[in-house]
Structure formats: C-alpha cells, structure tokens
C-alpha cells in the first residue's frame, strides 16, 4: 500500500516536472528559451496545459469504434502503472513480494501493445492505424533483446525477485543472506569480496563487467519500448501527424502522454534495480571513511528508507534526463534501420553477453 501511494503521487509529480524539464532542456539544446510566460520562467505552463486538457471536449470521429477508442488510453496507462507494484523502494519497503518480479514487470508492460493497437484501430484513421502497426512491430521486436539483457542479470543473481537482486548489490547483504553460496558469489568483484566496501563496487555492472554492455542494450531497447526518439516512428509527426493517438483530445490525450512519461520512469527504475545498485548508495567504504554505511542508514529504520528512496530516485531521474537528452540530439531512424538494429545487432549482442556471463559465473564459483 505504501509503494502504491508513493508511486501514484510520485508519478503525477514526476509527470509535471518531466514535461517542464523536457521543454527547457530541448530549448537549451536548440538555443532558445522555452516556456517563459506562465509563472516564473514558465514553471506553471504544464499546470495551464493540464487545466486546458481537462476542460476540452472528448471528440469521437464519426466512423470510430467508440468502445475500443474510449478504453484504449485506460489500458495503456494501467499496463504501465501496474508494473510499479514490484519495484522495491528501500531495504524495508519492498513493494509486492513477488518471487517472479522481473518476469511480472516485463510481462505486464507488454500489455500496452493491446492499448496502442486498440487506439489506432478504434480511431479508424489511416495515420493512427499505421502508427499502431509500427508501434506493435517495434515493441515486439525490441522486447527480445530487452529480455535477453535482463536474463544476464538473472543468471548472475540466481533469482527473479527484484528485492533480492537489490539486496545483493547493497552493503546489507552480508547480514541478511542465508545462502552462503549466493553470498560468496554475490559480493565478488573480479574474484575479490567487496561486501564490506559496498557502494558502486557492488553494483551488478561492476561485479559482472560484461553486464555493462547488457545495460547499454537494455537502455537502448527501453527507448524503443517507450516510443522515444530516435525510436519514435509510431508518433512520427512529420509522417503520421501524431501516430496512434492522432484523434485523441482532452483527458484521454493527457492519459496517453502521462503513460509515455510513466514508461520512461518505469524502465529507468528497472535499469537501476537490475544494473545500477537499486536503492543502495554509490559511495563505498574507503578505509576509515564509512561512506556506504553513513549514506545507507540502519536496516529497519526510517533513515534506511529515506536514503533508499533518495538514491533510487536520483539514479532513475538521471536516466530519464539521458532519455530526454537523446531525444533532442539524434535524428529519427527509418523503419529498416530500426529493425536492422534490433534483430541484427542488439539481439546477437545480448546472446553473446548471456554466454559470457554463464562462463564468467562458472569460472568464479
């Protein structure tokens, strides 16, 4: 319940901040000012836009399939929001204690394909249908390398539980583990036990260096999952007006936009949990400087929860910033380039990473 309320409130707050941040960052990259009129430096522009959307009329085109058209935004949003249930916030706030949390998160997010296809088909608009077809082909194609990149983490951690994966990357793992074999492997970095140091040395990408490539693959595929540039072909405004949500207005359009930004946040949270230490501090213990202990709190205390939420959100927001930066830096890929990247490069690379991780783990055990 705590996780549900946190993510619901945080998602709304994040949506307001992220939209404003993207406008300002894109303006900075393009050497312009961005929003400046509504509020100080345009801070209230997003609130004004939301107020406008809430007052706009819900318009149905004459030939639209109204039931599909009406329900599609809800399916897109619910599929995205339900995946937050398994995200651990700290050592004490574990979210839903699902033993197959990784599988659940990847599977539930895939349901937004249904909502996107329903939105395009229900609109009965050629641009919307083409955008929906593109989106389905893109998401299905890129879920394969995404799943393979995650598989490397699962092989190393030996679990599908996101909280257990988080714990293995924290300084609390030594006192919490009951599996000696898992502990001995889980806190090694190039064969050296780093459990007493914690921090960045215990992150999965450092304990298993090949996972650095796995993280890059995961990040690239997450851009395609969220339909962000340079993988925004389903919403290519120069070709399809707005893609699958061309005919939407008012609150339904706002829900689709919030879902897009929500997927950005969700994939960032998953990347942090799987590769970047989750809620654990990036600062290691160095001699007498117990930085990891000072910035982690004590298990069972409120300080541990506050530190965990702080580090988790800071890392996730950094990745969201990178997604925004990439959108306004790289040009959109063509359809053939999109498919070539996914099938000819990312998928084989992810398979090679799995093979290397398997050999690496056998060599260290």
PDB file of C-alpha atoms in Angstrom, residues 51-363:
ATOM      1  CA  UNK A  51      -6.195  22.653 -16.964  1.00  0.00           C
ATOM      2  CA  UNK A  52      -6.796  23.167 -20.684  1.00  0.00           C
ATOM      3  CA  UNK A  53      -6.889  19.417 -21.396  1.00  0.00           C
ATOM      4  CA  UNK A  54      -9.327  18.767 -18.542  1.00  0.00           C
ATOM      5  CA  UNK A  55     -11.753  21.321 -19.988  1.00  0.00           C
ATOM      6  CA  UNK A  56     -11.576  20.134 -23.593  1.00  0.00           C
ATOM      7  CA  UNK A  57     -14.387  18.099 -25.094  1.00  0.00           C
ATOM      8  CA  UNK A  58     -13.956  14.377 -25.759  1.00  0.00           C
ATOM      9  CA  UNK A  59     -14.339  14.090 -29.526  1.00  0.00           C
ATOM     10  CA  UNK A  60     -15.232  10.862 -31.328  1.00  0.00           C
ATOM     11  CA  UNK A  61     -14.809  10.704 -35.073  1.00  0.00           C
ATOM     12  CA  UNK A  62     -17.913   9.623 -36.989  1.00  0.00           C
ATOM     13  CA  UNK A  63     -16.551   6.235 -38.110  1.00  0.00           C
ATOM     14  CA  UNK A  64     -14.608   5.425 -34.923  1.00  0.00           C
ATOM     15  CA  UNK A  65     -15.134   2.197 -32.998  1.00  0.00           C
ATOM     16  CA  UNK A  66     -16.235   4.010 -29.838  1.00  0.00           C
ATOM     17  CA  UNK A  67     -15.762   1.213 -27.252  1.00  0.00           C
ATOM     18  CA  UNK A  68     -12.198   0.489 -28.436  1.00  0.00           C
ATOM     19  CA  UNK A  69     -11.420   4.180 -28.851  1.00  0.00           C
ATOM     20  CA  UNK A  70     -12.630   5.013 -25.327  1.00  0.00           C
ATOM     21  CA  UNK A  71     -10.975   2.155 -23.405  1.00  0.00           C
ATOM     22  CA  UNK A  72      -7.563   2.188 -25.129  1.00  0.00           C
ATOM     23  CA  UNK A  73      -5.963   5.040 -23.090  1.00  0.00           C
ATOM     24  CA  UNK A  74      -7.003   3.333 -19.854  1.00  0.00           C
ATOM     25  CA  UNK A  75      -5.398   0.032 -20.900  1.00  0.00           C
ATOM     26  CA  UNK A  76      -2.175   1.819 -21.870  1.00  0.00           C
ATOM     27  CA  UNK A  77      -1.978   3.618 -18.523  1.00  0.00           C
ATOM     28  CA  UNK A  78      -2.998   0.653 -16.330  1.00  0.00           C
ATOM     29  CA  UNK A  79      -0.482  -1.669 -18.037  1.00  0.00           C
ATOM     30  CA  UNK A  80       2.259   0.843 -17.325  1.00  0.00           C
ATOM     31  CA  UNK A  81       1.239   1.668 -13.751  1.00  0.00           C
ATOM     32  CA  UNK A  82       0.690  -1.950 -12.652  1.00  0.00           C
ATOM     33  CA  UNK A  83       4.363  -2.741 -13.250  1.00  0.00           C
ATOM     34  CA  UNK A  84       5.397  -0.318 -10.491  1.00  0.00           C
ATOM     35  CA  UNK A  85       3.940  -2.747  -7.932  1.00  0.00           C
ATOM     36  CA  UNK A  86       7.119  -4.852  -7.819  1.00  0.00           C
ATOM     37  CA  UNK A  87       9.673  -2.021  -7.683  1.00  0.00           C
ATOM     38  CA  UNK A  88      11.488  -2.059  -4.295  1.00  0.00           C
ATOM     39  CA  UNK A  89      11.965   1.385  -2.755  1.00  0.00           C
ATOM     40  CA  UNK A  90      14.369   0.573   0.067  1.00  0.00           C
ATOM     41  CA  UNK A  91      15.658  -2.233   2.246  1.00  0.00           C
ATOM     42  CA  UNK A  92      12.401  -2.110   4.248  1.00  0.00           C
ATOM     43  CA  UNK A  93       9.842  -1.036   1.611  1.00  0.00           C
ATOM     44  CA  UNK A  94       9.943  -3.971  -0.778  1.00  0.00           C
ATOM     45  CA  UNK A  95       6.878  -3.384  -2.920  1.00  0.00           C
ATOM     46  CA  UNK A  96       4.941  -6.505  -3.840  1.00  0.00           C
ATOM     47  CA  UNK A  97       6.940  -9.515  -2.647  1.00  0.00           C
ATOM     48  CA  UNK A  98       6.578 -11.474  -5.871  1.00  0.00           C
ATOM     49  CA  UNK A  99       9.189 -14.189  -6.390  1.00  0.00           C
ATOM     50  CA  UNK A 100       8.942 -13.633 -10.155  1.00  0.00           C
ATOM     51  CA  UNK A 101       9.062  -9.836 -10.055  1.00  0.00           C
ATOM     52  CA  UNK A 102      11.295  -9.438 -13.124  1.00  0.00           C
ATOM     53  CA  UNK A 103       9.028 -11.657 -15.201  1.00  0.00           C
ATOM     54  CA  UNK A 104       5.924  -9.825 -13.970  1.00  0.00           C
ATOM     55  CA  UNK A 105       7.307  -6.357 -14.748  1.00  0.00           C
ATOM     56  CA  UNK A 106       8.347  -7.252 -18.308  1.00  0.00           C
ATOM     57  CA  UNK A 107       5.135  -9.177 -18.996  1.00  0.00           C
ATOM     58  CA  UNK A 108       2.695  -6.574 -17.671  1.00  0.00           C
ATOM     59  CA  UNK A 109       4.310  -3.719 -19.583  1.00  0.00           C
ATOM     60  CA  UNK A 110       3.858  -5.708 -22.794  1.00  0.00           C
ATOM     61  CA  UNK A 111       0.100  -5.345 -22.392  1.00  0.00           C
ATOM     62  CA  UNK A 112       0.279  -1.722 -23.503  1.00  0.00           C
ATOM     63  CA  UNK A 113       0.647  -3.106 -27.039  1.00  0.00           C
ATOM     64  CA  UNK A 114      -3.037  -4.035 -26.850  1.00  0.00           C
ATOM     65  CA  UNK A 115      -3.999  -0.496 -25.851  1.00  0.00           C
ATOM     66  CA  UNK A 116      -1.906   1.050 -28.628  1.00  0.00           C
ATOM     67  CA  UNK A 117      -3.374  -1.274 -31.241  1.00  0.00           C
ATOM     68  CA  UNK A 118      -6.893  -0.589 -29.954  1.00  0.00           C
ATOM     69  CA  UNK A 119      -6.249   3.176 -30.088  1.00  0.00           C
ATOM     70  CA  UNK A 120      -5.082   3.035 -33.694  1.00  0.00           C
ATOM     71  CA  UNK A 121      -7.741   0.610 -34.908  1.00  0.00           C
ATOM     72  CA  UNK A 122     -10.555   2.254 -32.950  1.00  0.00           C
ATOM     73  CA  UNK A 123      -9.736   5.661 -34.414  1.00  0.00           C
ATOM     74  CA  UNK A 124     -10.497   4.387 -37.936  1.00  0.00           C
ATOM     75  CA  UNK A 125      -7.852   6.766 -39.226  1.00  0.00           C
ATOM     76  CA  UNK A 126      -5.108   5.765 -41.664  1.00  0.00           C
ATOM     77  CA  UNK A 127      -2.406   7.684 -39.829  1.00  0.00           C
ATOM     78  CA  UNK A 128      -3.439   6.209 -36.487  1.00  0.00           C
ATOM     79  CA  UNK A 129      -3.563   2.652 -37.841  1.00  0.00           C
ATOM     80  CA  UNK A 130      -0.115   2.943 -39.451  1.00  0.00           C
ATOM     81  CA  UNK A 131       1.252   4.349 -36.185  1.00  0.00           C
ATOM     82  CA  UNK A 132      -0.276   1.471 -34.220  1.00  0.00           C
ATOM     83  CA  UNK A 133       1.177  -1.126 -36.614  1.00  0.00           C
ATOM     84  CA  UNK A 134       4.603   0.478 -36.344  1.00  0.00           C
ATOM     85  CA  UNK A 135       4.395   0.548 -32.569  1.00  0.00           C
ATOM     86  CA  UNK A 136       3.423  -3.118 -32.275  1.00  0.00           C
ATOM     87  CA  UNK A 137       6.202  -4.222 -34.643  1.00  0.00           C
ATOM     88  CA  UNK A 138       8.735  -2.062 -32.815  1.00  0.00           C
ATOM     89  CA  UNK A 139       7.827  -3.102 -29.273  1.00  0.00           C
ATOM     90  CA  UNK A 140       7.583  -6.810 -30.092  1.00  0.00           C
ATOM     91  CA  UNK A 141      10.953  -6.714 -31.885  1.00  0.00           C
ATOM     92  CA  UNK A 142      12.786  -4.870 -29.122  1.00  0.00           C
ATOM     93  CA  UNK A 143      11.323  -6.891 -26.255  1.00  0.00           C
ATOM     94  CA  UNK A 144      13.526  -9.801 -27.358  1.00  0.00           C
ATOM     95  CA  UNK A 145      16.923  -8.089 -26.798  1.00  0.00           C
ATOM     96  CA  UNK A 146      15.482  -6.406 -23.704  1.00  0.00           C
ATOM     97  CA  UNK A 147      14.537  -9.769 -22.204  1.00  0.00           C
ATOM     98  CA  UNK A 148      17.897 -11.269 -23.139  1.00  0.00           C
ATOM     99  CA  UNK A 149      19.735  -8.355 -21.493  1.00  0.00           C
ATOM    100  CA  UNK A 150      17.742  -8.934 -18.303  1.00  0.00           C
ATOM    101  CA  UNK A 151      18.480 -12.668 -18.481  1.00  0.00           C
ATOM    102  CA  UNK A 152      22.165 -11.981 -17.859  1.00  0.00           C
ATOM    103  CA  UNK A 153      21.310 -10.321 -14.533  1.00  0.00           C
ATOM    104  CA  UNK A 154      19.026 -13.221 -13.595  1.00  0.00           C
ATOM    105  CA  UNK A 155      21.770 -15.752 -14.340  1.00  0.00           C
ATOM    106  CA  UNK A 156      24.219 -13.899 -12.133  1.00  0.00           C
ATOM    107  CA  UNK A 157      21.787 -13.199  -9.278  1.00  0.00           C
ATOM    108  CA  UNK A 158      20.063 -16.579  -9.343  1.00  0.00           C
ATOM    109  CA  UNK A 159      16.660 -15.049  -8.647  1.00  0.00           C
ATOM    110  CA  UNK A 160      13.704 -13.257 -10.265  1.00  0.00           C
ATOM    111  CA  UNK A 161      12.915 -11.302  -7.082  1.00  0.00           C
ATOM    112  CA  UNK A 162      13.741  -7.618  -7.600  1.00  0.00           C
ATOM    113  CA  UNK A 163      14.263  -7.040  -3.868  1.00  0.00           C
ATOM    114  CA  UNK A 164      16.713  -9.937  -3.689  1.00  0.00           C
ATOM    115  CA  UNK A 165      18.584  -8.528  -6.701  1.00  0.00           C
ATOM    116  CA  UNK A 166      18.660  -5.160  -4.927  1.00  0.00           C
ATOM    117  CA  UNK A 167      19.859  -6.697  -1.690  1.00  0.00           C
ATOM    118  CA  UNK A 168      22.747  -8.461  -3.445  1.00  0.00           C
ATOM    119  CA  UNK A 169      24.013  -5.056  -4.564  1.00  0.00           C
ATOM    120  CA  UNK A 170      23.847  -3.459  -1.114  1.00  0.00           C
ATOM    121  CA  UNK A 171      26.003  -3.372   1.984  1.00  0.00           C
ATOM    122  CA  UNK A 172      23.189  -5.075   3.926  1.00  0.00           C
ATOM    123  CA  UNK A 173      23.509  -8.348   2.018  1.00  0.00           C
ATOM    124  CA  UNK A 174      26.102  -9.940   4.293  1.00  0.00           C
ATOM    125  CA  UNK A 175      23.856  -9.720   7.358  1.00  0.00           C
ATOM    126  CA  UNK A 176      20.633 -10.564   5.520  1.00  0.00           C
ATOM    127  CA  UNK A 177      21.638 -13.560   3.395  1.00  0.00           C
ATOM    128  CA  UNK A 178      21.048 -17.117   4.472  1.00  0.00           C
ATOM    129  CA  UNK A 179      22.501 -18.688   1.337  1.00  0.00           C
ATOM    130  CA  UNK A 180      26.267 -18.995   1.776  1.00  0.00           C
ATOM    131  CA  UNK A 181      26.926 -19.891  -1.873  1.00  0.00           C
ATOM    132  CA  UNK A 182      24.846 -16.966  -3.096  1.00  0.00           C
ATOM    133  CA  UNK A 183      26.653 -14.636  -0.697  1.00  0.00           C
ATOM    134  CA  UNK A 184      30.143 -15.764  -1.680  1.00  0.00           C
ATOM    135  CA  UNK A 185      29.418 -15.179  -5.375  1.00  0.00           C
ATOM    136  CA  UNK A 186      27.041 -12.272  -4.974  1.00  0.00           C
ATOM    137  CA  UNK A 187      29.583  -9.907  -3.409  1.00  0.00           C
ATOM    138  CA  UNK A 188      32.608 -10.639  -5.571  1.00  0.00           C
ATOM    139  CA  UNK A 189      34.190  -8.123  -7.927  1.00  0.00           C
ATOM    140  CA  UNK A 190      36.769  -9.774 -10.225  1.00  0.00           C
ATOM    141  CA  UNK A 191      37.108 -12.520  -7.629  1.00  0.00           C
ATOM    142  CA  UNK A 192      37.561 -10.078  -4.725  1.00  0.00           C
ATOM    143  CA  UNK A 193      34.964  -9.953  -1.962  1.00  0.00           C
ATOM    144  CA  UNK A 194      33.605  -6.403  -1.950  1.00  0.00           C
ATOM    145  CA  UNK A 195      30.783  -6.937   0.554  1.00  0.00           C
ATOM    146  CA  UNK A 196      32.480  -4.889   3.237  1.00  0.00           C
ATOM    147  CA  UNK A 197      33.056  -1.976   0.843  1.00  0.00           C
ATOM    148  CA  UNK A 198      29.596  -1.688  -0.712  1.00  0.00           C
ATOM    149  CA  UNK A 199      28.797   1.285  -2.896  1.00  0.00           C
ATOM    150  CA  UNK A 200      29.413   1.263  -6.616  1.00  0.00           C
ATOM    151  CA  UNK A 201      31.733  -1.756  -6.376  1.00  0.00           C
ATOM    152  CA  UNK A 202      28.790  -4.000  -5.503  1.00  0.00           C
ATOM    153  CA  UNK A 203      26.640  -2.941  -8.473  1.00  0.00           C
ATOM    154  CA  UNK A 204      25.899  -5.677 -10.993  1.00  0.00           C
ATOM    155  CA  UNK A 205      27.699  -3.901 -13.838  1.00  0.00           C
ATOM    156  CA  UNK A 206      30.919  -3.929 -11.789  1.00  0.00           C
ATOM    157  CA  UNK A 207      30.602  -7.368 -10.229  1.00  0.00           C
ATOM    158  CA  UNK A 208      29.964  -8.727 -13.730  1.00  0.00           C
ATOM    159  CA  UNK A 209      31.639  -6.305 -16.207  1.00  0.00           C
ATOM    160  CA  UNK A 210      30.018  -7.856 -19.334  1.00  0.00           C
ATOM    161  CA  UNK A 211      26.718  -6.563 -17.969  1.00  0.00           C
ATOM    162  CA  UNK A 212      27.879  -3.045 -18.849  1.00  0.00           C
ATOM    163  CA  UNK A 213      27.084  -3.980 -22.457  1.00  0.00           C
ATOM    164  CA  UNK A 214      23.877  -5.589 -21.185  1.00  0.00           C
ATOM    165  CA  UNK A 215      22.922  -2.308 -19.545  1.00  0.00           C
ATOM    166  CA  UNK A 216      23.552  -0.392 -22.788  1.00  0.00           C
ATOM    167  CA  UNK A 217      21.345  -2.876 -24.673  1.00  0.00           C
ATOM    168  CA  UNK A 218      18.638  -2.565 -22.021  1.00  0.00           C
ATOM    169  CA  UNK A 219      18.759   1.235 -22.177  1.00  0.00           C
ATOM    170  CA  UNK A 220      18.524   1.322 -25.979  1.00  0.00           C
ATOM    171  CA  UNK A 221      15.609  -1.114 -26.029  1.00  0.00           C
ATOM    172  CA  UNK A 222      13.864   0.848 -23.275  1.00  0.00           C
ATOM    173  CA  UNK A 223      13.850   3.863 -25.595  1.00  0.00           C
ATOM    174  CA  UNK A 224      12.072   1.757 -28.208  1.00  0.00           C
ATOM    175  CA  UNK A 225       9.632   0.418 -25.566  1.00  0.00           C
ATOM    176  CA  UNK A 226       8.617   3.947 -24.622  1.00  0.00           C
ATOM    177  CA  UNK A 227       8.458   5.170 -28.247  1.00  0.00           C
ATOM    178  CA  UNK A 228      11.096   7.801 -27.592  1.00  0.00           C
ATOM    179  CA  UNK A 229      13.379   9.294 -30.246  1.00  0.00           C
ATOM    180  CA  UNK A 230      15.259   8.061 -32.164  1.00  0.00           C
ATOM    181  CA  UNK A 231      12.662   5.249 -31.991  1.00  0.00           C
ATOM    182  CA  UNK A 232       9.519   7.428 -32.178  1.00  0.00           C
ATOM    183  CA  UNK A 233       8.329   6.078 -35.523  1.00  0.00           C
ATOM    184  CA  UNK A 234       4.808   5.308 -34.158  1.00  0.00           C
ATOM    185  CA  UNK A 235       4.376   9.033 -33.460  1.00  0.00           C
ATOM    186  CA  UNK A 236       6.394  10.466 -36.337  1.00  0.00           C
ATOM    187  CA  UNK A 237       4.750  13.893 -36.607  1.00  0.00           C
ATOM    188  CA  UNK A 238       6.325  14.638 -39.994  1.00  0.00           C
ATOM    189  CA  UNK A 239       4.744  11.488 -41.434  1.00  0.00           C
ATOM    190  CA  UNK A 240       1.742  10.464 -39.306  1.00  0.00           C
ATOM    191  CA  UNK A 241       0.620  13.706 -37.602  1.00  0.00           C
ATOM    192  CA  UNK A 242       0.697  12.074 -34.140  1.00  0.00           C
ATOM    193  CA  UNK A 243       0.514   8.364 -34.892  1.00  0.00           C
ATOM    194  CA  UNK A 244      -1.841   6.122 -32.963  1.00  0.00           C
ATOM    195  CA  UNK A 245      -3.203   8.981 -30.786  1.00  0.00           C
ATOM    196  CA  UNK A 246      -3.917  11.404 -33.651  1.00  0.00           C
ATOM    197  CA  UNK A 247      -7.669  11.501 -32.945  1.00  0.00           C
ATOM    198  CA  UNK A 248      -7.435  11.861 -29.159  1.00  0.00           C
ATOM    199  CA  UNK A 249      -8.102  15.075 -27.282  1.00  0.00           C
ATOM    200  CA  UNK A 250      -8.749  16.256 -23.761  1.00  0.00           C
ATOM    201  CA  UNK A 251      -8.227  13.991 -20.780  1.00  0.00           C
ATOM    202  CA  UNK A 252      -7.677  10.845 -22.871  1.00  0.00           C
ATOM    203  CA  UNK A 253      -4.789  12.518 -24.670  1.00  0.00           C
ATOM    204  CA  UNK A 254      -3.364  13.545 -21.289  1.00  0.00           C
ATOM    205  CA  UNK A 255      -3.554   9.936 -20.063  1.00  0.00           C
ATOM    206  CA  UNK A 256      -1.618   8.701 -23.107  1.00  0.00           C
ATOM    207  CA  UNK A 257       1.071  11.345 -22.584  1.00  0.00           C
ATOM    208  CA  UNK A 258       1.331  10.523 -18.866  1.00  0.00           C
ATOM    209  CA  UNK A 259       1.680   6.842 -19.769  1.00  0.00           C
ATOM    210  CA  UNK A 260       4.553   7.637 -22.145  1.00  0.00           C
ATOM    211  CA  UNK A 261       6.426   9.530 -19.457  1.00  0.00           C
ATOM    212  CA  UNK A 262       5.490   6.805 -16.990  1.00  0.00           C
ATOM    213  CA  UNK A 263       7.132   4.137 -19.169  1.00  0.00           C
ATOM    214  CA  UNK A 264      10.281   6.290 -19.260  1.00  0.00           C
ATOM    215  CA  UNK A 265      10.304   6.316 -15.462  1.00  0.00           C
ATOM    216  CA  UNK A 266       9.462   2.621 -15.160  1.00  0.00           C
ATOM    217  CA  UNK A 267      12.235   1.471 -17.490  1.00  0.00           C
ATOM    218  CA  UNK A 268      14.653   3.757 -15.642  1.00  0.00           C
ATOM    219  CA  UNK A 269      13.661   2.203 -12.313  1.00  0.00           C
ATOM    220  CA  UNK A 270      14.127  -1.288 -13.752  1.00  0.00           C
ATOM    221  CA  UNK A 271      17.533  -0.382 -15.182  1.00  0.00           C
ATOM    222  CA  UNK A 272      18.614   0.989 -11.816  1.00  0.00           C
ATOM    223  CA  UNK A 273      17.367  -2.073  -9.911  1.00  0.00           C
ATOM    224  CA  UNK A 274      18.879  -4.589 -12.322  1.00  0.00           C
ATOM    225  CA  UNK A 275      22.194  -2.950 -13.158  1.00  0.00           C
ATOM    226  CA  UNK A 276      22.954   0.152 -11.065  1.00  0.00           C
ATOM    227  CA  UNK A 277      22.638  -0.919  -7.452  1.00  0.00           C
ATOM    228  CA  UNK A 278      18.908  -0.260  -6.981  1.00  0.00           C
ATOM    229  CA  UNK A 279      18.324   1.679  -3.738  1.00  0.00           C
ATOM    230  CA  UNK A 280      21.884   1.197  -2.443  1.00  0.00           C
ATOM    231  CA  UNK A 281      24.347   4.065  -2.158  1.00  0.00           C
ATOM    232  CA  UNK A 282      27.009   4.569  -4.859  1.00  0.00           C
ATOM    233  CA  UNK A 283      29.565   5.604  -2.223  1.00  0.00           C
ATOM    234  CA  UNK A 284      31.852   2.782  -0.973  1.00  0.00           C
ATOM    235  CA  UNK A 285      33.595   2.439   2.359  1.00  0.00           C
ATOM    236  CA  UNK A 286      37.179   3.699   1.992  1.00  0.00           C
ATOM    237  CA  UNK A 287      39.333   2.892   4.991  1.00  0.00           C
ATOM    238  CA  UNK A 288      38.104   4.896   7.975  1.00  0.00           C
ATOM    239  CA  UNK A 289      35.575   6.717   5.787  1.00  0.00           C
ATOM    240  CA  UNK A 290      32.474   4.533   6.099  1.00  0.00           C
ATOM    241  CA  UNK A 291      30.656   6.342   3.291  1.00  0.00           C
ATOM    242  CA  UNK A 292      28.443   3.374   2.397  1.00  0.00           C
ATOM    243  CA  UNK A 293      27.315   2.952   5.990  1.00  0.00           C
ATOM    244  CA  UNK A 294      26.800   6.674   6.558  1.00  0.00           C
ATOM    245  CA  UNK A 295      24.645   7.044   3.398  1.00  0.00           C
ATOM    246  CA  UNK A 296      22.606   3.851   3.808  1.00  0.00           C
ATOM    247  CA  UNK A 297      21.097   4.092   7.284  1.00  0.00           C
ATOM    248  CA  UNK A 298      20.340   1.162   9.553  1.00  0.00           C
ATOM    249  CA  UNK A 299      18.112  -1.723   8.360  1.00  0.00           C
ATOM    250  CA  UNK A 300      14.652  -1.399   9.889  1.00  0.00           C
ATOM    251  CA  UNK A 301      14.975   2.352  10.459  1.00  0.00           C
ATOM    252  CA  UNK A 302      13.331   5.294   8.736  1.00  0.00           C
ATOM    253  CA  UNK A 303      16.753   6.607   7.737  1.00  0.00           C
ATOM    254  CA  UNK A 304      17.355   3.489   5.616  1.00  0.00           C
ATOM    255  CA  UNK A 305      14.039   4.091   3.831  1.00  0.00           C
ATOM    256  CA  UNK A 306      14.781   7.753   3.189  1.00  0.00           C
ATOM    257  CA  UNK A 307      18.286   7.036   1.908  1.00  0.00           C
ATOM    258  CA  UNK A 308      16.993   4.159  -0.258  1.00  0.00           C
ATOM    259  CA  UNK A 309      14.234   6.239  -1.861  1.00  0.00           C
ATOM    260  CA  UNK A 310      16.674   9.115  -2.409  1.00  0.00           C
ATOM    261  CA  UNK A 311      19.309   7.016  -4.197  1.00  0.00           C
ATOM    262  CA  UNK A 312      16.740   5.069  -6.240  1.00  0.00           C
ATOM    263  CA  UNK A 313      15.002   8.224  -7.470  1.00  0.00           C
ATOM    264  CA  UNK A 314      18.277  10.065  -8.100  1.00  0.00           C
ATOM    265  CA  UNK A 315      19.608   7.286 -10.317  1.00  0.00           C
ATOM    266  CA  UNK A 316      16.277   6.904 -12.142  1.00  0.00           C
ATOM    267  CA  UNK A 317      15.973  10.656 -12.757  1.00  0.00           C
ATOM    268  CA  UNK A 318      19.493  10.676 -14.191  1.00  0.00           C
ATOM    269  CA  UNK A 319      18.460   8.037 -16.734  1.00  0.00           C
ATOM    270  CA  UNK A 320      15.278   9.975 -17.565  1.00  0.00           C
ATOM    271  CA  UNK A 321      17.463  13.029 -18.179  1.00  0.00           C
ATOM    272  CA  UNK A 322      19.584  10.943 -20.554  1.00  0.00           C
ATOM    273  CA  UNK A 323      16.444   9.844 -22.422  1.00  0.00           C
ATOM    274  CA  UNK A 324      15.378  13.467 -22.856  1.00  0.00           C
ATOM    275  CA  UNK A 325      18.895  14.421 -23.953  1.00  0.00           C
ATOM    276  CA  UNK A 326      18.974  11.651 -26.556  1.00  0.00           C
ATOM    277  CA  UNK A 327      15.572  12.623 -27.955  1.00  0.00           C
ATOM    278  CA  UNK A 328      16.742  16.120 -28.820  1.00  0.00           C
ATOM    279  CA  UNK A 329      20.164  15.015 -30.104  1.00  0.00           C
ATOM    280  CA  UNK A 330      19.716  12.101 -32.521  1.00  0.00           C
ATOM    281  CA  UNK A 331      17.564  12.018 -35.671  1.00  0.00           C
ATOM    282  CA  UNK A 332      14.738   9.516 -36.086  1.00  0.00           C
ATOM    283  CA  UNK A 333      15.647   6.134 -37.568  1.00  0.00           C
ATOM    284  CA  UNK A 334      13.990   4.747 -40.673  1.00  0.00           C
ATOM    285  CA  UNK A 335      11.886   1.605 -40.283  1.00  0.00           C
ATOM    286  CA  UNK A 336      14.525  -0.600 -41.928  1.00  0.00           C
ATOM    287  CA  UNK A 337      17.253   0.876 -39.722  1.00  0.00           C
ATOM    288  CA  UNK A 338      15.099   0.270 -36.671  1.00  0.00           C
ATOM    289  CA  UNK A 339      14.601  -3.408 -37.471  1.00  0.00           C
ATOM    290  CA  UNK A 340      18.234  -3.941 -38.502  1.00  0.00           C
ATOM    291  CA  UNK A 341      19.450  -2.532 -35.179  1.00  0.00           C
ATOM    292  CA  UNK A 342      17.111  -4.735 -33.154  1.00  0.00           C
ATOM    293  CA  UNK A 343      17.469  -8.053 -34.997  1.00  0.00           C
ATOM    294  CA  UNK A 344      20.982  -7.895 -36.481  1.00  0.00           C
ATOM    295  CA  UNK A 345      22.900  -6.170 -33.719  1.00  0.00           C
ATOM    296  CA  UNK A 346      21.180  -5.933 -30.319  1.00  0.00           C
ATOM    297  CA  UNK A 347      19.750  -9.468 -30.225  1.00  0.00           C
ATOM    298  CA  UNK A 348      23.040 -11.238 -31.192  1.00  0.00           C
ATOM    299  CA  UNK A 349      24.976  -8.979 -28.797  1.00  0.00           C
ATOM    300  CA  UNK A 350      22.586  -9.858 -25.952  1.00  0.00           C
ATOM    301  CA  UNK A 351      23.014 -13.578 -26.692  1.00  0.00           C
ATOM    302  CA  UNK A 352      26.800 -13.198 -26.577  1.00  0.00           C
ATOM    303  CA  UNK A 353      26.519 -11.416 -23.217  1.00  0.00           C
ATOM    304  CA  UNK A 354      24.469 -14.314 -21.825  1.00  0.00           C
ATOM    305  CA  UNK A 355      27.140 -16.780 -22.969  1.00  0.00           C
ATOM    306  CA  UNK A 356      29.935 -14.704 -21.396  1.00  0.00           C
ATOM    307  CA  UNK A 357      28.021 -14.279 -18.120  1.00  0.00           C
ATOM    308  CA  UNK A 358      27.498 -18.031 -17.923  1.00  0.00           C
ATOM    309  CA  UNK A 359      31.196 -18.762 -18.449  1.00  0.00           C
ATOM    310  CA  UNK A 360      32.206 -15.988 -16.035  1.00  0.00           C
ATOM    311  CA  UNK A 361      29.977 -17.356 -13.278  1.00  0.00           C
ATOM    312  CA  UNK A 362      31.277 -20.905 -13.782  1.00  0.00           C
ATOM    313  CA  UNK A 363      34.866 -19.625 -13.564  1.00  0.00           C
TER     314      UNK A 363
END
